[in-house]
mmCIF file of N, CA and C in Angstrom:
data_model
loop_
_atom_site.group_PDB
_atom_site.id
_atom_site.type_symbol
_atom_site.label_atom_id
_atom_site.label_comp_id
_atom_site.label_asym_id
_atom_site.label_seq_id
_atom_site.Cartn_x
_atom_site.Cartn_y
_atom_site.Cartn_z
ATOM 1 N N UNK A 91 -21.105 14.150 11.699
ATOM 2 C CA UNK A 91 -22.004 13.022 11.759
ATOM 3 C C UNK A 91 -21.321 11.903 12.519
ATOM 4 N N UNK A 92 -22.301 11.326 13.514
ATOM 5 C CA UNK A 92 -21.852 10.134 14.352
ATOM 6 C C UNK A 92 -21.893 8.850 13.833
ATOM 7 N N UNK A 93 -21.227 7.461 13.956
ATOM 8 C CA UNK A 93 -21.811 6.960 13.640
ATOM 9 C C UNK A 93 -21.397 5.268 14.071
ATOM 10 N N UNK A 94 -21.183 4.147 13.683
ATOM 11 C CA UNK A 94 -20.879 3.173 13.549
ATOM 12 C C UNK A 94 -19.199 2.619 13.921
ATOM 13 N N UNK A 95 -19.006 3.870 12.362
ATOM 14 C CA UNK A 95 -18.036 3.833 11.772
ATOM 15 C C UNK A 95 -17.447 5.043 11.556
ATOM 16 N N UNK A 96 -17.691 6.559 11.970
ATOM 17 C CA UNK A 96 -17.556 7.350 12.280
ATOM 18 C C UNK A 96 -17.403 7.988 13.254
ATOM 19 N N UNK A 97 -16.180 8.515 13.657
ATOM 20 C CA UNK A 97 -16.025 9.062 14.974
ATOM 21 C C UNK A 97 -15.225 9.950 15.322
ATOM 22 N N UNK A 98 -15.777 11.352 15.562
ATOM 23 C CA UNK A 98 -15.536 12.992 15.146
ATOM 24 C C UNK A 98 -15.038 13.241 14.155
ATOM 25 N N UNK A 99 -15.673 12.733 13.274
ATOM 26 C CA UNK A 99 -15.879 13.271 11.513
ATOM 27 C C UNK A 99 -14.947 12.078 10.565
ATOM 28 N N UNK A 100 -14.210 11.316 11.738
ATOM 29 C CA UNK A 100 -13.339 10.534 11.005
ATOM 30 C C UNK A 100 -14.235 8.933 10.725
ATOM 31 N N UNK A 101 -14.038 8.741 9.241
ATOM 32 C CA UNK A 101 -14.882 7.537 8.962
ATOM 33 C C UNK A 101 -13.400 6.668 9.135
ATOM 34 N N UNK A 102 -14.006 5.608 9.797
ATOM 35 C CA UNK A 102 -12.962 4.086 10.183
ATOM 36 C C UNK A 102 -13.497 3.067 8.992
ATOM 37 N N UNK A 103 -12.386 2.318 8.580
ATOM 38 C CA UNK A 103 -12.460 1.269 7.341
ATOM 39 C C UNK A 103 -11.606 0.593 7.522
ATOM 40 N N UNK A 104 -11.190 -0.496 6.852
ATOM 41 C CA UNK A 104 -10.294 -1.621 6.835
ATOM 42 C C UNK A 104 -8.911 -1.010 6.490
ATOM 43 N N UNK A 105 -8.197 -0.976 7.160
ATOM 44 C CA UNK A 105 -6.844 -0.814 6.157
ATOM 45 C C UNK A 105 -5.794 -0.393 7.387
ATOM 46 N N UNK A 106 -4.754 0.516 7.418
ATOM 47 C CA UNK A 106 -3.576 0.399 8.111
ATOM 48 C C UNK A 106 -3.935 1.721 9.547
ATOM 49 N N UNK A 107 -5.051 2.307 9.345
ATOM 50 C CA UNK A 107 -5.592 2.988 10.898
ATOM 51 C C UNK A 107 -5.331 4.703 10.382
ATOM 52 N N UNK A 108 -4.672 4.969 8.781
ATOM 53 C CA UNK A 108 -4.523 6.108 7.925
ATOM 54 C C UNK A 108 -5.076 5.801 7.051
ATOM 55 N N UNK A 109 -4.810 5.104 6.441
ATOM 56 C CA UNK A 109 -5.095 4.330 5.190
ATOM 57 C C UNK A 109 -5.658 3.355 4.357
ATOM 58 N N UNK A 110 -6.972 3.411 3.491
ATOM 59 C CA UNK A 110 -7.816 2.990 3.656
ATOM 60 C C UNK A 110 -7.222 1.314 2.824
ATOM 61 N N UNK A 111 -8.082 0.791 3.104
ATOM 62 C CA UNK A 111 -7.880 -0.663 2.500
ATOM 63 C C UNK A 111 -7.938 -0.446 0.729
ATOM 64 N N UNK A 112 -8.711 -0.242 0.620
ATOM 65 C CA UNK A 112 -9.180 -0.457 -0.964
ATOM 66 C C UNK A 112 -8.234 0.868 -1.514
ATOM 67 N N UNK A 113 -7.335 1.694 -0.794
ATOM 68 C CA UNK A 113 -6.207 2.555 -1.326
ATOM 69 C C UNK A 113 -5.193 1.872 -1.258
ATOM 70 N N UNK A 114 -4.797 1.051 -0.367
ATOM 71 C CA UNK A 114 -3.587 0.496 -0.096
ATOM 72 C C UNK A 114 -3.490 -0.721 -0.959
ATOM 73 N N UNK A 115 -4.269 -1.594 -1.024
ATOM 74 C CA UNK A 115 -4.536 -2.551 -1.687
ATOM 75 C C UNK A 115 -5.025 -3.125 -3.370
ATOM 76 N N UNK A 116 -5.499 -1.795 -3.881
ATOM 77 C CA UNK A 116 -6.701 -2.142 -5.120
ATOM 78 C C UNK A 116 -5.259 -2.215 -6.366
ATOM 79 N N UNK A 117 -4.851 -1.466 -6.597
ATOM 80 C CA UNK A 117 -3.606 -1.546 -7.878
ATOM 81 C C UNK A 117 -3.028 -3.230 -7.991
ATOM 82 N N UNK A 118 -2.527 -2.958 -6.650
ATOM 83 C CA UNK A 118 -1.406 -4.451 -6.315
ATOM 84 C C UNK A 118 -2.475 -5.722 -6.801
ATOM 85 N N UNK A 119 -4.063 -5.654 -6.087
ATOM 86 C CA UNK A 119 -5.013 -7.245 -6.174
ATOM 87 C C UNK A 119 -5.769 -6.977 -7.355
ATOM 88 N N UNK A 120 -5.804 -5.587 -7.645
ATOM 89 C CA UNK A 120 -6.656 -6.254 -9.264
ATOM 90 C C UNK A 120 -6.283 -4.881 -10.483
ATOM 91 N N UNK A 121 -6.024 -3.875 -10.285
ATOM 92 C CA UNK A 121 -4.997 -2.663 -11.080
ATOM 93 C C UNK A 121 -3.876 -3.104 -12.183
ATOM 94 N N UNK A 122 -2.843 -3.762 -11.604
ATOM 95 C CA UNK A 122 -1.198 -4.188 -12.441
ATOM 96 C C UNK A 122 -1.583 -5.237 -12.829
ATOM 97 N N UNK A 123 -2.828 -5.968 -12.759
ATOM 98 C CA UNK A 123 -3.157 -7.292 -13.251
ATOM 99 C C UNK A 123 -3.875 -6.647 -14.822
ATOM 100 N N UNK A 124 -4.408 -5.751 -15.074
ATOM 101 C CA UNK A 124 -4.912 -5.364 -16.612
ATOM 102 C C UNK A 124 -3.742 -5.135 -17.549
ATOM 103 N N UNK A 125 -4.271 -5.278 -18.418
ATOM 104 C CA UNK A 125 -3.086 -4.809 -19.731
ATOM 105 C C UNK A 125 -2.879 -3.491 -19.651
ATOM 106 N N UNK A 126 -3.775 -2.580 -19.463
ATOM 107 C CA UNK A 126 -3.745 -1.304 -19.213
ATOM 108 C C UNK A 126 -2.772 -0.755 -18.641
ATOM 109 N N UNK A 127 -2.391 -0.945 -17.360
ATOM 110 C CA UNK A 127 -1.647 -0.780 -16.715
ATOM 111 C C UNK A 127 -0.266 -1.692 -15.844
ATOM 112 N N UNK A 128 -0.132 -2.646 -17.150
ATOM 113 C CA UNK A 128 0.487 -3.754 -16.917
ATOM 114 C C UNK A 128 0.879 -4.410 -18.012
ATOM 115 N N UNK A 129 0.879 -3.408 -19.477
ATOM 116 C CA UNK A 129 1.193 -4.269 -20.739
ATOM 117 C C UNK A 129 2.140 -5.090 -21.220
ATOM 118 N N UNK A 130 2.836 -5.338 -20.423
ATOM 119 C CA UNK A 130 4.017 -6.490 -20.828
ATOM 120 C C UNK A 130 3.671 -7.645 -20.003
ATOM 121 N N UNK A 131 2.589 -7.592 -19.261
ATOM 122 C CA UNK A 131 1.877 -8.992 -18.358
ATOM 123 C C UNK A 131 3.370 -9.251 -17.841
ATOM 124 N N UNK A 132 4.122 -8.327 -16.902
ATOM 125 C CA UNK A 132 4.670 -8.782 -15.735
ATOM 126 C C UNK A 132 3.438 -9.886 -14.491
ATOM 127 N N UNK A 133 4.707 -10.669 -14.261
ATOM 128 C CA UNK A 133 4.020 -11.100 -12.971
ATOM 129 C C UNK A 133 3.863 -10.546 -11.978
ATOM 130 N N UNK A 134 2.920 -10.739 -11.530
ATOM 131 C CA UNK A 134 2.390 -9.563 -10.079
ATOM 132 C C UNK A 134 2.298 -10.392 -8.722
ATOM 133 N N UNK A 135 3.015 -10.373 -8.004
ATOM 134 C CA UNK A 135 2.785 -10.756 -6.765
ATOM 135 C C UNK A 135 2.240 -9.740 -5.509
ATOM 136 N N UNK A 136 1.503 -10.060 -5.143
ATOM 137 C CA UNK A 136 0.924 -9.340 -3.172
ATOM 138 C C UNK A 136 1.632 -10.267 -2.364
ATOM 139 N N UNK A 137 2.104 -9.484 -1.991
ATOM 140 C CA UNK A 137 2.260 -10.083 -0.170
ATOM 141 C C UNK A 137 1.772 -8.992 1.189
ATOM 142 N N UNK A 138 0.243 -9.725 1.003
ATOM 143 C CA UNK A 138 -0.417 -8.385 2.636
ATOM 144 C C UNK A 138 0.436 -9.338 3.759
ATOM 145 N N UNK A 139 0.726 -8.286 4.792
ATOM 146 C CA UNK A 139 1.127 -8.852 5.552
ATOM 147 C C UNK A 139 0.395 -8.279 6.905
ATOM 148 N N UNK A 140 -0.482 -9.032 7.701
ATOM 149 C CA UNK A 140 -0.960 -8.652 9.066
ATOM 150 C C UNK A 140 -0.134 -7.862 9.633
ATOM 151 N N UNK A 141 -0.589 -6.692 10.379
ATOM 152 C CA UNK A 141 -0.376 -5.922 11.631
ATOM 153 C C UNK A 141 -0.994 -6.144 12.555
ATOM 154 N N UNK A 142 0.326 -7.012 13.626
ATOM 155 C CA UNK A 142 0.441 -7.225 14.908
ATOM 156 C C UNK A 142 1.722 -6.288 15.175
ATOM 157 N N UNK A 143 1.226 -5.428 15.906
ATOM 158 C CA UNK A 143 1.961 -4.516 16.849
ATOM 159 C C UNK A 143 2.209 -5.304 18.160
ATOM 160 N N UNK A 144 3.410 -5.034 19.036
ATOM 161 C CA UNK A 144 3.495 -4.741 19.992
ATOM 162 C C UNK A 144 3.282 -3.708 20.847
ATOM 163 N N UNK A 145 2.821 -3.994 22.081
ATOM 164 C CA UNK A 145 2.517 -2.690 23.094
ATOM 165 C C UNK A 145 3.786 -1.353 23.083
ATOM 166 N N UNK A 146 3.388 -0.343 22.957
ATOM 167 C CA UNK A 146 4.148 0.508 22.534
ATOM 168 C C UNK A 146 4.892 1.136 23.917
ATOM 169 N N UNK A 147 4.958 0.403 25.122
ATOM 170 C CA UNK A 147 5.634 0.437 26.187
ATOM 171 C C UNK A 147 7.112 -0.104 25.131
ATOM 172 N N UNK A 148 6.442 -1.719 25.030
ATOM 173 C CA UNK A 148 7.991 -2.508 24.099
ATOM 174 C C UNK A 148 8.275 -1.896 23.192
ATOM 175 N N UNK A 149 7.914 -1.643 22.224
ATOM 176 C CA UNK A 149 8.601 -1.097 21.373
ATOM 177 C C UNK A 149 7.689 0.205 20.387
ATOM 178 N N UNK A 150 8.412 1.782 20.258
ATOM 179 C CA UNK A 150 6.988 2.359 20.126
ATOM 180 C C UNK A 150 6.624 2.176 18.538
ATOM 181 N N UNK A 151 7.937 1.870 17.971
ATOM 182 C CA UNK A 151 7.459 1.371 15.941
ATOM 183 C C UNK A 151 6.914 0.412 16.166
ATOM 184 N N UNK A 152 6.217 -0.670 16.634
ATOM 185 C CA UNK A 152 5.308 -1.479 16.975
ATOM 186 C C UNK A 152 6.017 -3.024 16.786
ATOM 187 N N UNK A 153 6.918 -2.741 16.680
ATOM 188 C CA UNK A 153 7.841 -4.514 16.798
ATOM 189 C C UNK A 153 7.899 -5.283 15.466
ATOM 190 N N UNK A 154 8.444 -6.349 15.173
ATOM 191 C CA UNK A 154 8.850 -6.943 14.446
ATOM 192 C C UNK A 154 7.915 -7.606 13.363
ATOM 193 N N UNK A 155 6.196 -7.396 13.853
ATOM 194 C CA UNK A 155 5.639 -7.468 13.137
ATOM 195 C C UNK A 155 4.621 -6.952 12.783
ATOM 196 N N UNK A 156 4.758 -5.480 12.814
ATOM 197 C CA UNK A 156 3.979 -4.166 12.643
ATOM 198 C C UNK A 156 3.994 -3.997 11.037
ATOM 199 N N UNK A 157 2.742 -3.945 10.486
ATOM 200 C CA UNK A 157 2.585 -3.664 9.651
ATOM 201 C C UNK A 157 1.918 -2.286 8.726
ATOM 202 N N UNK A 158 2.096 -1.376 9.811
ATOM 203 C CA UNK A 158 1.598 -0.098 9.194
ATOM 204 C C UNK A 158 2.917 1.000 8.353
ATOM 205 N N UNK A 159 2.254 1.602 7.109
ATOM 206 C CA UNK A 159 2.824 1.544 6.236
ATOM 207 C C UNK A 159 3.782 2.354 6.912
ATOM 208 N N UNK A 160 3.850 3.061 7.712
ATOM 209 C CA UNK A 160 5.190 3.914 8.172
ATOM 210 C C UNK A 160 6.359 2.771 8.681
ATOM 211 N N UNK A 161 5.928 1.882 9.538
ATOM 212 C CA UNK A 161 6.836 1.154 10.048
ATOM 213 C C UNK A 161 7.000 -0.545 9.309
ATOM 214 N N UNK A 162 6.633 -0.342 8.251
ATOM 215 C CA UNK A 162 6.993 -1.699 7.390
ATOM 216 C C UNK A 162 8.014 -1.974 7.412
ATOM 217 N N UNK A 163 8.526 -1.526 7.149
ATOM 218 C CA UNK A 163 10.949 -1.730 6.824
ATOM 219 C C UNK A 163 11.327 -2.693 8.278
ATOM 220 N N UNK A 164 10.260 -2.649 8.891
ATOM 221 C CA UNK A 164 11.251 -3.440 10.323
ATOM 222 C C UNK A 164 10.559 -4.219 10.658
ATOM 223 N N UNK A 165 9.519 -4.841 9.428
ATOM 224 C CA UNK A 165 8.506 -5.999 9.813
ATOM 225 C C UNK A 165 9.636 -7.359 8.975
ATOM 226 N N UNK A 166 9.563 -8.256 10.427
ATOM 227 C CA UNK A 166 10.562 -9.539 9.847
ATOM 228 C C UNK A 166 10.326 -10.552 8.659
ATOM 229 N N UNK A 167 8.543 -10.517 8.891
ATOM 230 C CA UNK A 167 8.286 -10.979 7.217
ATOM 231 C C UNK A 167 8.583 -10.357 5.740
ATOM 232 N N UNK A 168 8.533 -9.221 5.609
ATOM 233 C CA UNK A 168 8.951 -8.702 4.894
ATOM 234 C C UNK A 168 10.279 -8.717 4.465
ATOM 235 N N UNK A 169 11.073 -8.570 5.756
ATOM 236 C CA UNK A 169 12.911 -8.444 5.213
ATOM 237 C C UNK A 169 13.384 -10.137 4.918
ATOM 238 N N UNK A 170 12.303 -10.598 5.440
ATOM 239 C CA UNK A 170 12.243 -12.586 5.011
ATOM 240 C C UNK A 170 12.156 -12.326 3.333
ATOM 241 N N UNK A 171 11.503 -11.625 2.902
ATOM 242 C CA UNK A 171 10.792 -11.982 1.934
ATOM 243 C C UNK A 171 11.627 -11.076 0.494
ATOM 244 N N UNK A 172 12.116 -10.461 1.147
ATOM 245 C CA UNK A 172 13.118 -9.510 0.219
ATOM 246 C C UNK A 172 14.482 -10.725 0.184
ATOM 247 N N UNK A 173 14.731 -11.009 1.536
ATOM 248 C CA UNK A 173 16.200 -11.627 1.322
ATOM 249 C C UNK A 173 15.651 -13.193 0.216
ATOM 250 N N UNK A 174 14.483 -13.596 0.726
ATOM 251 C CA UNK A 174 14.497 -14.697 -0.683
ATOM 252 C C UNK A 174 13.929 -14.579 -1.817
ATOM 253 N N UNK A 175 13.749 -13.211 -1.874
ATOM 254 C CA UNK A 175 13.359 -12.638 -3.891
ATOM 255 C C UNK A 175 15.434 -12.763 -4.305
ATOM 256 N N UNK A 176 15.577 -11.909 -3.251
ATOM 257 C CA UNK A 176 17.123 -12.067 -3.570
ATOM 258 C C UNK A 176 18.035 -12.778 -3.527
ATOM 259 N N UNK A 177 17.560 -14.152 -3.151
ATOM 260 C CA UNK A 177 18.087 -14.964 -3.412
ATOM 261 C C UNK A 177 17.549 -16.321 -4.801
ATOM 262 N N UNK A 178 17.039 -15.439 -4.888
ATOM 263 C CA UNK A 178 16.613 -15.704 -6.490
ATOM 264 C C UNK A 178 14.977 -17.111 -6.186
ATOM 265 N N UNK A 179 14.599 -16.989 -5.055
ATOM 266 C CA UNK A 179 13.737 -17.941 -4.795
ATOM 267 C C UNK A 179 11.997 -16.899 -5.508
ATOM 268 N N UNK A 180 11.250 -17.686 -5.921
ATOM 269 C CA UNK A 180 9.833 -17.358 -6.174
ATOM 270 C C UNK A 180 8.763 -17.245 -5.239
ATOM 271 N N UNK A 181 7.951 -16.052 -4.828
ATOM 272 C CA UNK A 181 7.108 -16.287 -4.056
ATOM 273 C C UNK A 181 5.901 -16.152 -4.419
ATOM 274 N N UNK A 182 4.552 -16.571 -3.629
ATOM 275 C CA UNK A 182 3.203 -16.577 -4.059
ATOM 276 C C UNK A 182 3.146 -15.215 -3.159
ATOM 277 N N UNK A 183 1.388 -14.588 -4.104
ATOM 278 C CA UNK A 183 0.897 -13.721 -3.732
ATOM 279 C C UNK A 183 0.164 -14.536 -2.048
ATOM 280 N N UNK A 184 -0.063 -12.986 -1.268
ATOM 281 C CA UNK A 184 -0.730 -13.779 -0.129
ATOM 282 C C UNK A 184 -1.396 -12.564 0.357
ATOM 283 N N UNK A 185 -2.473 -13.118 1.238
ATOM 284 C CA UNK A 185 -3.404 -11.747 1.129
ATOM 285 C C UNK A 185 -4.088 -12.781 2.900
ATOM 286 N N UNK A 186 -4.740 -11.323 3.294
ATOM 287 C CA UNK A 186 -4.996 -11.532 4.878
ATOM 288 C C UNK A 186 -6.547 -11.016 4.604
ATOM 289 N N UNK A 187 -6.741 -9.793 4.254
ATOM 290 C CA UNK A 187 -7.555 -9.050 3.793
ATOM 291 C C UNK A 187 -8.745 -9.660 2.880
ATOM 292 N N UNK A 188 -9.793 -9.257 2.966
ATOM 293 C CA UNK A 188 -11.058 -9.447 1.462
ATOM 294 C C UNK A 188 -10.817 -8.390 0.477
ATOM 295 N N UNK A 189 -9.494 -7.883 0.485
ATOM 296 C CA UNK A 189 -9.258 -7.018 -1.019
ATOM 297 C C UNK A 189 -9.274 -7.464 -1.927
ATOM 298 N N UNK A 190 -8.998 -8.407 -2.482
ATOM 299 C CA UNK A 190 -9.247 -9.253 -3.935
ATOM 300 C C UNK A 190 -10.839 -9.137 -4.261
ATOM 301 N N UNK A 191 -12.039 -9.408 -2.968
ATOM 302 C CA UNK A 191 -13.615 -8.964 -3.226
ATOM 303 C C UNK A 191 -13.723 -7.934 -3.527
ATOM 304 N N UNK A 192 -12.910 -7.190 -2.896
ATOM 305 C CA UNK A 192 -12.948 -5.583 -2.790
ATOM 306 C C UNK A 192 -13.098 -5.219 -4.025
ATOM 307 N N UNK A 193 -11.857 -5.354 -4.684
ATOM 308 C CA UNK A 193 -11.413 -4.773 -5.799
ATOM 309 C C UNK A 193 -12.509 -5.635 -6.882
ATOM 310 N N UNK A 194 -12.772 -6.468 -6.812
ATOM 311 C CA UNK A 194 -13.658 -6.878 -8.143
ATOM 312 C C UNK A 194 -14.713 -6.022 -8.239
ATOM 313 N N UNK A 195 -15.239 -5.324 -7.199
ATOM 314 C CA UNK A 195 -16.633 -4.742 -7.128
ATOM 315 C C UNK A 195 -16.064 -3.468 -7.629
ATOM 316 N N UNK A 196 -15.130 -2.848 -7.956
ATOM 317 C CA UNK A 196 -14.982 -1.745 -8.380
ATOM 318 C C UNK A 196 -15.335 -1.619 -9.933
ATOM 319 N N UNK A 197 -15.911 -0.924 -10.169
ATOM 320 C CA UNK A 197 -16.456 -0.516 -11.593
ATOM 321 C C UNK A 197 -15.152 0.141 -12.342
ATOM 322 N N UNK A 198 -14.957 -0.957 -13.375
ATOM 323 C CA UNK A 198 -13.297 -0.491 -14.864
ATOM 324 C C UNK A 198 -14.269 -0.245 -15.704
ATOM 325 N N UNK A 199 -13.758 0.892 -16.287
ATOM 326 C CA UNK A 199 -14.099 0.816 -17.814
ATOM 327 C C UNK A 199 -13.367 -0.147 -18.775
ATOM 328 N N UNK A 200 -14.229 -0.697 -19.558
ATOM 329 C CA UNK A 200 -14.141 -1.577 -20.737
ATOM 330 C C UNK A 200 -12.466 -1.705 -21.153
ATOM 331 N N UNK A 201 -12.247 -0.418 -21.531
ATOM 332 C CA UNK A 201 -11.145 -0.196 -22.471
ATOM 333 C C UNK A 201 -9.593 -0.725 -21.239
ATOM 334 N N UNK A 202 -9.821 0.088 -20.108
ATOM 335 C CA UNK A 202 -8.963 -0.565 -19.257
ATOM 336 C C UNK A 202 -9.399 -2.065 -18.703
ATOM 337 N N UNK A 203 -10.412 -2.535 -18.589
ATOM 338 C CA UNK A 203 -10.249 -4.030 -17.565
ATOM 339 C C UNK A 203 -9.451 -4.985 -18.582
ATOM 340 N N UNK A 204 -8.896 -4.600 -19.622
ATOM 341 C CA UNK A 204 -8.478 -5.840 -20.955
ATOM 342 C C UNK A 204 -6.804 -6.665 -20.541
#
């Protein structure tokens, strides 16, 4: 089937160009936030971080601020963001994406949304 959003059988969606948005995203923006799966109410932080690639002439892991999940480890926000968890600094969640909409529209059962 052809379509929009389909193209030779492959349906296209938001997310890393493998991987769909609301897979990559739903645990982290609204999942580890229930008691269910989060019963000691750790704090939960997101940090989405945009994928901007570079032209893959420059570089073919897509450069310093490639964000697809294979080549994350060499995105500079990220290794920013590790060196100041480790340095004992606090960060906010941050999101690029409408996954936080996303995820509300997903249907929990009762017993888990608590």
């Amino acid at each position: 089937r052809e379509g929009p959003h389909v193209t030779a059988g492959m349906i296209k969606v938001n997310g890393d160009g493998s991987v769909p948005l609301l897979s990559l995203g739903y645990m982290c923006a609204q999942g580890w936030k229930t008691r269910h799966f989060n019963p000691a109410g750790v704090r939960v932080v997101t940090r989405e971080l945009e994928h901007a690639p570079v032209s893959f002439m420059v570089d073919p892991r897509g450069g310093p601020h490639t964000a697809d999940h294979v080549d994350i480890m060499g995105n500079h926000d990220l290794i920013a963001d590790i060196i100041q968890v480790a340095a004992g600094d606090k960060l906010e969640s941050q999101f690029h994406s409408n996954i936080r909409e996303i995820s509300r529209r997903v249907p929990i059962p009762a017993a888990i949304a608590r």
